[in-house]
Amino acid sequence: MVPLRSEMTNYQDIIEELYHKLLERKNVGEVADYIPKLGKVDPEKFGICLTDMDNIHYSIGDYDEKFSIQSIAKVLSLCLLYNKKGEEIWQRVDVEPSGTPFNSLVQLEADKGIPRNPFINPGAIVICDMLISEFENPKKELRDYIRRATNSKNIHFNESTAASERSNGFMNIASINFIRSFGNIQNKLDEVLDLYFLLCSIEMTCIEASQAFLFLANEGKCNHTGDTLIIKSRAKRVNAIMLTCGFYDEAGEFAFRVGLPGKSGVGGGIVSILPGEFSIAVWSPRLNSKGNSHRGMKFLEEFTSATSSIF
Ligand code: GLU
């Protein structure tokens, strides 16, 4: 039998070495203050947790502190819907990298209200609309699904973060109206936006975030319970979308530098997976000009080089 990479690599030593190395380097970028509540987060937080296929955690720094996972949650809302509805969802949202910022409206007109992919804001908003059509209590379904993936009941929406974002959510309000004008929203706009902002408000620690994504490294099955969260062929497709569309208009750069499927959020988190091996979450709130965690990207770039982790 081929040994697991975790049997050959001392993840804890590598994580610790890179963590200290990056702490010595200047940290640059800004926190996402367009969501007023996120603007108050300590920009120097830095946490890491890798979970391997034996559910062993390797962690350092602020790994056990909750942060706002923001767009990272869009992967989980997609999985819930895709697992339930299958391929028909692709009639309403595409799977192409956008090459534009996460909140951009420019392509929606030419694409007639079909968002380029489920991870940019317009795409995640359409996914929320489909969740509302599909489930009687979409908020509870979403929370319970994410709890199952994380194998923890300690996962909550943060209503005050959602309200803070809503107070300044003009681009998302513009997006949903634009998409609606093409007929690609079927429920009340306020109801869809409420679900979208709640989705983005979920908080996790790095341990929980790495745990939550481990099923995507495990052919769609929860590593703790054996529960199928998404069928294998669909887990493969979600990973492909993470690889091509997970980092806004920097998706190519992340694939080039890190080489793994992943998803970032403007809270400064990044989660990335290596199928059959591990899931890793990094949190560092200072964002680069594309909205991705500056230190998080650097860490993962050096981590995959140091461990020869190849997708
Ligand atoms: N809630 C954020 C927004 O809609 C999510 C952005 C992100 O993390 O990419 O702007």
mmCIF file of N, CA, C and O and ligand atoms in Angstrom, residues 34-35 38 68-72 74 102-103 119-121 125 165 169 171-172 196-197 199-201 248 263-268 291-292, ligand 1:
data_model
loop_
_atom_site.group_PDB
_atom_site.id
_atom_site.type_symbol
_atom_site.label_atom_id
_atom_site.label_comp_id
_atom_site.label_asym_id
_atom_site.label_seq_id
_atom_site.Cartn_x
_atom_site.Cartn_y
_atom_site.Cartn_z
ATOM 1 N N TYR A 34 -14.916 47.399 4.095
ATOM 2 C CA TYR A 34 -16.205 47.734 3.461
ATOM 3 C C TYR A 34 -17.351 47.005 4.182
ATOM 4 O O TYR A 34 -18.516 47.362 4.035
ATOM 5 N N ILE A 35 -17.001 45.960 4.966
ATOM 6 C CA ILE A 35 -17.975 45.382 5.903
ATOM 7 C C ILE A 35 -17.545 45.928 7.271
ATOM 8 O O ILE A 35 -16.515 45.499 7.816
ATOM 9 N N LEU A 38 -15.921 43.791 9.963
ATOM 10 C CA LEU A 38 -14.637 43.146 9.649
ATOM 11 C C LEU A 38 -13.479 44.136 9.765
ATOM 12 O O LEU A 38 -12.334 43.746 9.997
ATOM 13 N N SER A 68 -14.597 35.307 10.576
ATOM 14 C CA SER A 68 -15.710 35.325 9.625
ATOM 15 C C SER A 68 -15.257 34.647 8.335
ATOM 16 O O SER A 68 -14.332 35.144 7.674
ATOM 17 N N ILE A 69 -15.887 33.538 7.974
ATOM 18 C CA ILE A 69 -15.342 32.795 6.824
ATOM 19 C C ILE A 69 -15.783 33.402 5.489
ATOM 20 O O ILE A 69 -15.220 33.103 4.442
ATOM 21 N N GLN A 70 -16.792 34.270 5.516
ATOM 22 C CA GLN A 70 -17.239 34.983 4.309
ATOM 23 C C GLN A 70 -17.372 34.034 3.103
ATOM 24 O O GLN A 70 -18.029 33.022 3.201
ATOM 25 N N SER A 71 -16.713 34.349 2.000
ATOM 26 C CA SER A 71 -16.960 33.587 0.755
ATOM 27 C C SER A 71 -16.541 32.128 0.804
ATOM 28 O O SER A 71 -16.904 31.357 -0.088
ATOM 29 N N ILE A 72 -15.779 31.743 1.811
ATOM 30 C CA ILE A 72 -15.407 30.329 1.931
ATOM 31 C C ILE A 72 -16.688 29.493 2.048
ATOM 32 O O ILE A 72 -16.787 28.382 1.514
ATOM 33 N N LYS A 74 -19.329 29.806 0.510
ATOM 34 C CA LYS A 74 -20.020 29.606 -0.780
ATOM 35 C C LYS A 74 -19.788 28.195 -1.334
ATOM 36 O O LYS A 74 -20.580 27.695 -2.126
ATOM 37 N N PHE A 102 -14.769 39.904 -7.101
ATOM 38 C CA PHE A 102 -15.865 39.063 -6.599
ATOM 39 C C PHE A 102 -17.236 39.707 -6.700
ATOM 40 O O PHE A 102 -18.245 39.025 -6.783
ATOM 41 N N ASN A 103 -17.274 41.070 -6.694
ATOM 42 C CA ASN A 103 -18.583 41.738 -6.690
ATOM 43 C C ASN A 103 -18.886 42.408 -8.025
ATOM 44 O O ASN A 103 -19.800 43.219 -8.122
ATOM 45 N N PHE A 119 -18.922 31.008 -7.150
ATOM 46 C CA PHE A 119 -18.111 31.559 -6.064
ATOM 47 C C PHE A 119 -17.972 33.074 -6.106
ATOM 48 O O PHE A 119 -17.503 33.679 -5.147
ATOM 49 N N ILE A 120 -18.313 33.701 -7.239
ATOM 50 C CA ILE A 120 -18.384 35.166 -7.204
ATOM 51 C C ILE A 120 -19.731 35.521 -6.583
ATOM 52 O O ILE A 120 -20.663 34.705 -6.558
ATOM 53 N N ASN A 121 -19.860 36.756 -6.090
ATOM 54 C CA ASN A 121 -21.079 37.115 -5.357
ATOM 55 C C ASN A 121 -22.357 36.856 -6.163
ATOM 56 O O ASN A 121 -23.298 36.256 -5.632
ATOM 57 N N ILE A 125 -25.333 34.320 -4.940
ATOM 58 C CA ILE A 125 -26.682 34.844 -4.716
ATOM 59 C C ILE A 125 -27.702 33.977 -5.468
ATOM 60 O O ILE A 125 -28.769 33.636 -4.930
ATOM 61 N N GLU A 165 -22.910 43.887 7.170
ATOM 62 C CA GLU A 165 -22.674 43.831 5.723
ATOM 63 C C GLU A 165 -23.870 44.403 4.954
ATOM 64 O O GLU A 165 -23.710 45.124 3.970
ATOM 65 N N GLY A 169 -24.220 46.959 1.804
ATOM 66 C CA GLY A 169 -24.158 45.933 0.748
ATOM 67 C C GLY A 169 -24.658 46.381 -0.621
ATOM 68 O O GLY A 169 -25.361 45.633 -1.310
ATOM 69 N N MET A 171 -23.345 46.827 -3.599
ATOM 70 C CA MET A 171 -23.001 46.081 -4.823
ATOM 71 C C MET A 171 -23.825 44.802 -4.927
ATOM 72 O O MET A 171 -24.273 44.421 -6.000
ATOM 73 N N ASN A 172 -24.033 44.132 -3.800
ATOM 74 C CA ASN A 172 -24.833 42.906 -3.838
ATOM 75 C C ASN A 172 -26.301 43.221 -4.129
ATOM 76 O O ASN A 172 -26.991 42.456 -4.812
ATOM 77 N N TYR A 196 -28.102 35.158 1.766
ATOM 78 C CA TYR A 196 -26.724 35.359 1.289
ATOM 79 C C TYR A 196 -25.841 35.994 2.374
ATOM 80 O O TYR A 196 -24.731 35.528 2.652
ATOM 81 N N PHE A 197 -26.338 37.056 3.014
ATOM 82 C CA PHE A 197 -25.522 37.730 4.037
ATOM 83 C C PHE A 197 -25.312 36.821 5.253
ATOM 84 O O PHE A 197 -24.241 36.841 5.867
ATOM 85 N N LEU A 199 -25.175 33.510 5.140
ATOM 86 C CA LEU A 199 -24.190 32.522 4.692
ATOM 87 C C LEU A 199 -22.777 33.077 4.894
ATOM 88 O O LEU A 199 -21.890 32.414 5.447
ATOM 89 N N CYS A 200 -22.570 34.318 4.451
ATOM 90 C CA CYS A 200 -21.237 34.923 4.537
ATOM 91 C C CYS A 200 -20.831 35.216 5.979
ATOM 92 O O CYS A 200 -19.650 35.411 6.266
ATOM 93 N N SER A 201 -21.792 35.263 6.897
ATOM 94 C CA SER A 201 -21.483 35.666 8.278
ATOM 95 C C SER A 201 -21.010 34.507 9.157
ATOM 96 O O SER A 201 -20.666 34.718 10.320
ATOM 97 N N TYR A 248 -11.238 34.731 -6.844
ATOM 98 C CA TYR A 248 -11.637 35.945 -7.572
ATOM 99 C C TYR A 248 -10.818 36.066 -8.863
ATOM 100 O O TYR A 248 -10.625 35.082 -9.563
ATOM 101 N N LYS A 263 -10.449 27.995 -1.547
ATOM 102 C CA LYS A 263 -11.395 29.124 -1.565
ATOM 103 C C LYS A 263 -10.982 30.112 -0.493
ATOM 104 O O LYS A 263 -10.661 29.722 0.627
ATOM 105 N N SER A 264 -11.035 31.382 -0.870
ATOM 106 C CA SER A 264 -10.699 32.429 0.089
ATOM 107 C C SER A 264 -11.949 33.203 0.466
ATOM 108 O O SER A 264 -12.986 33.088 -0.184
ATOM 109 N N GLY A 265 -11.823 34.017 1.512
ATOM 110 C CA GLY A 265 -12.903 34.907 1.911
ATOM 111 C C GLY A 265 -12.314 36.227 2.359
ATOM 112 O O GLY A 265 -11.142 36.266 2.794
ATOM 113 N N VAL A 266 -13.105 37.303 2.294
ATOM 114 C CA VAL A 266 -12.554 38.614 2.649
ATOM 115 C C VAL A 266 -12.333 38.782 4.163
ATOM 116 O O VAL A 266 -11.817 39.800 4.589
ATOM 117 N N GLY A 267 -12.703 37.764 4.938
ATOM 118 C CA GLY A 267 -12.344 37.763 6.361
ATOM 119 C C GLY A 267 -10.873 37.396 6.546
ATOM 120 O O GLY A 267 -10.374 37.360 7.672
ATOM 121 N N GLY A 268 -10.176 37.063 5.453
ATOM 122 C CA GLY A 268 -8.757 36.723 5.527
ATOM 123 C C GLY A 268 -8.490 35.229 5.639
ATOM 124 O O GLY A 268 -7.360 34.809 5.850
ATOM 125 N N GLY A 291 -8.143 41.017 -2.834
ATOM 126 C CA GLY A 291 -9.082 40.580 -1.796
ATOM 127 C C GLY A 291 -8.729 39.238 -1.178
ATOM 128 O O GLY A 291 -9.544 38.658 -0.451
ATOM 129 N N ASN A 292 -7.531 38.734 -1.455
ATOM 130 C CA ASN A 292 -7.105 37.457 -0.847
ATOM 131 C C ASN A 292 -6.080 37.713 0.257
ATOM 132 O O ASN A 292 -5.290 38.663 0.177
HETATM 133 N N1 GLU B 1 -19.915 38.834 1.995
HETATM 134 C C1 GLU B 1 -18.875 39.294 1.099
HETATM 135 C C2 GLU B 1 -19.488 40.099 -0.015
HETATM 136 O O1 GLU B 1 -20.568 39.756 -0.459
HETATM 137 C C3 GLU B 1 -18.166 38.110 0.581
HETATM 138 C C4 GLU B 1 -16.966 38.499 -0.187
HETATM 139 C C5 GLU B 1 -15.890 37.463 -0.144
HETATM 140 O O2 GLU B 1 -15.524 36.935 0.899
HETATM 141 O O3 GLU B 1 -15.395 37.204 -1.247
HETATM 142 O O4 GLU B 1 -18.919 41.061 -0.467
#
